[in-house]
Amino acid sequence: MTKQLLAGEVALVTGAAGDLGAVFARALAEAGASVVLADLNGSKAETEAEELQNEGLQAFGVAMDVTSEESVADAFERSMSRFGTVTILVNAAALMKEIPTMDPLALDLTWWNRVMDVNLTGPLRTIRAAVPHMQALGRGKIVNVSSGGAFIPSGVYGVSKLGLVSLTTSLAKQLGSSGINVNALAPGHMNTSSGHEARHHDDALVAALSHAVALKTLGEAKDLVGGLLFLCSSQSDWVTGQTLSIDGGWIMRL
Ligand SMILES: NC(=O)c1ccc[n+]([C@@H]2O[C@H](COP(=O)([O-])OP(=O)(O)OC[C@H]3O[C@@H](n4cnc5c(N)ncnc54)[C@H](O)[C@@H]3O)[C@@H](O)[C@H]2O)c1
C-alpha cells in the first residue's frame, strides 16, 4: 500500500488490540498515518503499538474504555499530546464473542445493556470526543465497524450493529457541512479467532456459512483493508452515510 495515501493523518482506532482492530491499525500506519491504538486491554494495545514502532511506523498505545466518557476523554487527551490532532476515527471496539447468547428473550438484561453500551453508545462517545478536533480542522473521516449481522436476525448483536448503521447515517447528515465523512464497514464471516470463538468453533457451521456466501469462503482480515483505506482517505471524499459490506457476497441489499 502506498505510504503517501494517509501521510500527515492521525488515526485513532478503538478495539485495536483485537483481531481486526490490530490489522486496521497496522494498515493505517503502513499507509502513512500516525496511529493511536486504543483498547480496554491497554497493555495489548501498547504491545501492538511497539511492534509498529519497531518497524519505524508512528504508533502509540493507550488504554480506553469506550463505556466511560472519562476514559475516552483521557485517552484523547493523551493522543492529542502525542500527535496533536485526530483526523481519522475507526470504531472497532465491540462485544461479540463474549456475548453469552444473542437471543433477546433469554439474554440477561444486564448483558443487553452492556452490549448496547459498548457496541452502540461506545462509538457515540468516541465520536463526540473526536468531532471538535475534526471541526477545528474542517475535515475528518469516521468509520464505524458494523457487521453483516446487522442485516439478518442476529439478536442483541445485530440490534447493536444495525443501531450503529443508523447512527452513522444521522451523524453523516449532521457533520457533512463540517467536512466530516461518517461511514460504516460491515464485515461478513471472518476467519479470525474472535469469529471462530463467536461461532463456538463449530466446523459444520463454518462450512454452512461459507457455502451461503457467493464467493464460498470466510474472509481474512486483510480482505477488509482496501475498503477501510478507501473510507479513511481522500478517495472517499464524496462518500458519506454509507455502509460498505465486505463479506464475500453474503448480504446483498438492493
Ligand atoms: N471477527 C469477525 O468475525 C467480525 C465480523 C463482523 C464484524 N466484526 C466487528 O469487527 C470489530 C472488530 O472485531 P474483532 O474480530 O477484532 O473482535 P475482537 O473481540 O478480537 O476485538 C474486540 C476488541 O474490542 C475491545 N473492547 C471490548 N470492550 C471494550 C471497551 N469497553 N472499550 C474499549 N475496547 C473494548 C476488546 O478488548 C478487543 O480487543 C467489532 O466491531 C466486531 O463486531 C467482527
XYZ file of C-alpha atoms and ligand atoms in Angstrom:
298
model
C 0.000 0.000 0.000
C 1.354 3.403 -0.913
C 2.749 5.199 2.098
C 1.547 8.536 0.750
C -2.155 7.694 0.954
C -2.526 8.781 4.594
C 0.653 10.807 5.078
C 0.082 13.524 7.685
C -3.114 11.941 9.025
C -3.651 10.952 12.637
C -5.894 7.947 13.186
C -7.373 6.656 16.422
C -8.549 3.031 16.308
C -10.641 1.599 19.137
C -10.544 -2.152 19.726
C -7.010 -2.013 18.338
C -5.873 -4.963 20.469
C -8.480 -7.159 18.756
C -8.110 -9.437 15.761
C -9.430 -6.926 13.236
C -8.578 -3.709 15.081
C -4.869 -4.595 15.165
C -4.896 -5.250 11.413
C -6.723 -1.959 10.814
C -4.183 -0.044 12.925
C -1.276 -1.625 11.060
C -2.836 -0.884 7.658
C -3.375 2.784 8.562
C 0.193 3.103 9.860
C 1.618 1.405 6.768
C -0.377 3.875 4.648
C 1.474 6.711 6.397
C -0.837 7.750 9.251
C 0.258 8.227 12.838
C -1.918 5.782 14.730
C -3.284 5.660 18.256
C -4.159 2.097 19.236
C -6.857 2.335 21.906
C -8.358 -0.626 23.718
C -9.794 -1.744 27.035
C -6.779 -4.052 27.036
C -4.267 -1.209 27.247
C -1.222 -3.435 27.647
C -2.026 -5.394 24.460
C -2.650 -2.098 22.633
C 0.773 -0.897 23.806
C 2.433 -4.142 22.678
C 0.808 -3.864 19.238
C 1.935 -0.224 19.022
C 5.510 -1.157 19.994
C 5.614 -3.726 17.169
C 4.688 -0.969 14.712
C 7.187 1.463 16.261
C 9.924 -1.181 15.878
C 9.196 -1.162 12.152
C 9.633 2.616 12.035
C 5.894 3.347 11.940
C 4.226 6.067 14.022
C 2.103 4.394 16.684
C 1.054 4.874 20.270
C -0.920 2.514 22.526
C -3.409 3.740 25.090
C -5.964 2.203 27.461
C -9.515 3.323 26.687
C -12.853 2.037 27.950
C -15.478 3.173 25.454
C -18.193 2.810 28.112
C -16.635 5.634 30.145
C -16.722 9.253 28.973
C -13.888 9.990 31.370
C -11.704 7.205 29.992
C -12.424 8.284 26.397
C -11.570 11.917 27.257
C -8.368 10.837 28.989
C -7.261 8.690 26.034
C -7.999 11.522 23.579
C -6.007 13.924 25.764
C -3.032 11.559 25.746
C -3.353 11.122 21.971
C -3.500 14.892 21.466
C -0.363 15.462 23.484
C 1.381 12.781 21.420
C 0.191 13.552 17.883
C -1.545 16.951 18.204
C -4.814 16.136 16.451
C -7.079 13.376 15.168
C -8.265 13.256 11.568
C -9.463 9.633 11.350
C -11.510 7.672 13.869
C -12.145 3.948 13.431
C -14.600 2.452 15.912
C -13.810 -1.275 16.031
C -14.221 -1.985 19.762
C -17.171 -4.266 20.401
C -18.512 -7.214 22.293
C -19.197 -10.183 20.029
C -17.543 -13.422 21.147
C -18.172 -12.514 24.808
C -21.981 -12.336 24.497
C -23.433 -15.403 26.305
C -26.430 -15.695 23.962
C -27.685 -13.467 21.164
C -31.327 -14.431 21.990
C -33.140 -11.293 23.227
C -35.662 -13.443 25.113
C -33.008 -15.346 27.038
C -30.275 -12.751 27.472
C -29.981 -11.217 30.921
C -30.849 -7.517 30.553
C -27.609 -6.531 32.240
C -25.879 -8.112 29.257
C -28.317 -6.480 26.812
C -27.438 -3.063 28.248
C -23.722 -3.845 28.287
C -23.742 -4.811 24.585
C -25.555 -1.591 23.677
C -23.198 0.422 25.868
C -20.056 -0.946 24.194
C -21.228 -1.540 20.606
C -23.519 1.461 20.087
C -23.053 4.122 22.763
C -19.289 3.441 22.768
C -18.809 4.712 19.199
C -21.011 7.725 20.014
C -18.748 8.591 22.957
C -15.579 8.456 20.847
C -17.229 10.388 18.016
C -18.273 13.129 20.460
C -14.654 13.330 21.625
C -13.231 13.399 18.083
C -15.657 15.790 16.382
C -14.464 19.088 17.968
C -10.918 18.359 16.766
C -12.138 17.472 13.272
C -14.409 20.525 13.156
C -11.450 22.731 14.094
C -9.624 21.339 11.045
C -12.708 21.407 8.812
C -12.281 17.747 7.853
C -12.294 14.231 9.224
C -13.125 10.592 8.477
C -15.130 8.400 10.814
C -15.550 4.681 10.148
C -17.865 2.655 12.355
C -17.298 -1.094 12.210
C -20.730 -2.671 11.993
C -21.361 -6.219 10.747
C -23.300 -8.201 8.189
C -25.136 -9.400 11.295
C -26.884 -6.005 11.303
C -28.936 -7.059 8.276
C -30.137 -10.503 9.324
C -31.905 -11.577 12.518
C -28.982 -11.903 14.918
C -30.302 -10.903 18.304
C -28.711 -8.373 20.566
C -25.545 -8.200 18.471
C -27.500 -7.448 15.297
C -29.614 -4.828 17.062
C -26.485 -3.040 18.308
C -24.833 -3.205 14.876
C -27.941 -2.010 12.999
C -28.178 0.816 15.531
C -24.637 1.721 14.558
C -25.640 1.857 10.883
C -28.477 4.218 11.798
C -26.182 6.371 13.949
C -23.774 6.516 11.008
C -26.442 7.997 8.730
C -27.642 10.531 11.334
C -24.149 11.778 12.026
C -23.210 11.813 8.345
C -26.134 14.157 7.703
C -25.221 16.341 10.653
C -21.457 16.521 10.126
C -21.290 16.814 6.338
C -21.219 20.605 6.467
C -18.161 20.359 8.748
C -16.289 18.346 6.115
C -16.544 15.173 8.160
C -17.424 11.887 6.444
C -19.141 9.221 8.536
C -19.384 5.736 7.061
C -19.620 2.160 8.247
C -17.948 -1.085 7.288
C -19.937 -4.317 7.521
C -17.619 -7.326 7.543
C -19.064 -10.771 6.968
C -17.974 -14.105 8.435
C -14.272 -13.794 9.171
C -11.532 -16.346 9.597
C -10.348 -14.754 12.852
C -10.007 -16.319 16.285
C -12.723 -13.918 17.515
C -15.033 -15.065 14.702
C -14.336 -18.736 15.447
C -14.957 -18.131 19.141
C -18.258 -16.376 18.381
C -19.240 -19.430 16.296
C -18.208 -21.740 19.191
C -15.588 -23.395 16.945
C -18.395 -25.211 15.129
C -16.815 -26.547 11.896
C -20.170 -27.597 10.439
C -21.464 -24.064 10.970
C -18.380 -22.593 9.280
C -18.926 -24.892 6.290
C -22.593 -23.852 6.081
C -21.774 -20.139 6.387
C -19.051 -20.375 3.735
C -21.466 -22.180 1.420
C -24.080 -19.447 1.939
C -21.887 -16.643 0.603
C -21.412 -16.092 -3.121
C -17.617 -16.404 -3.004
C -17.765 -19.574 -0.852
C -15.134 -18.665 1.723
C -14.776 -16.865 5.013
C -12.925 -13.559 4.833
C -9.422 -12.798 6.049
C -8.739 -9.602 7.987
C -6.650 -8.330 5.055
C -9.757 -8.504 2.841
C -11.178 -5.539 4.777
C -8.136 -3.313 4.391
C -8.855 -1.907 0.926
C -12.339 -0.778 1.989
C -11.037 0.659 5.235
C -8.329 2.695 3.483
C -10.853 3.906 0.930
C -13.187 5.176 3.665
C -10.284 6.755 5.606
C -8.654 8.525 2.655
C -9.457 11.408 0.323
C -10.574 8.789 -2.225
C -13.923 8.714 -0.408
C -14.348 12.476 -0.041
C -17.803 12.376 -1.690
C -18.998 9.287 0.178
C -20.863 9.630 3.449
C -23.623 7.903 5.397
C -22.880 4.617 3.631
C -22.304 1.104 4.898
C -19.792 -0.850 2.867
C -20.372 -4.600 3.049
C -17.216 -6.670 2.633
C -18.440 -10.194 3.086
C -17.788 -12.391 0.059
C -21.297 -11.736 -1.223
C -23.329 -12.587 1.882
C -25.600 -9.581 2.405
C -26.896 -8.268 -0.906
C -29.095 -5.220 -0.356
C -30.999 -3.901 -3.366
N -14.285 -11.017 13.548
C -15.459 -11.136 12.948
O -15.848 -12.220 12.542
C -16.337 -9.913 12.748
C -17.339 -9.954 11.785
C -18.153 -8.828 11.597
C -17.921 -7.690 12.353
N -16.938 -7.681 13.297
C -16.745 -6.462 14.057
O -15.410 -6.032 13.868
C -14.935 -5.356 15.034
C -13.643 -5.983 15.499
O -13.866 -7.353 15.778
P -12.668 -8.327 16.205
O -12.843 -9.564 15.432
O -11.360 -7.622 16.170
O -13.092 -8.632 17.722
P -12.146 -8.878 18.980
O -13.023 -9.464 20.030
O -10.922 -9.611 18.581
O -11.720 -7.407 19.390
C -12.580 -6.507 20.031
C -11.720 -5.572 20.860
O -12.582 -4.640 21.499
C -12.068 -4.405 22.795
N -13.102 -3.919 23.689
C -14.137 -4.607 24.231
N -14.820 -3.824 25.069
C -14.205 -2.612 25.063
C -14.440 -1.387 25.741
N -15.423 -1.256 26.646
N -13.623 -0.342 25.478
C -12.609 -0.470 24.602
N -12.320 -1.615 23.952
C -13.121 -2.666 24.177
C -11.538 -5.762 23.250
O -10.600 -5.634 24.305
C -10.942 -6.314 21.971
O -9.562 -6.034 21.868
C -16.075 -5.466 16.046
O -16.822 -4.278 15.990
C -16.890 -6.636 15.564
O -18.227 -6.549 15.979
C -16.129 -8.762 13.501
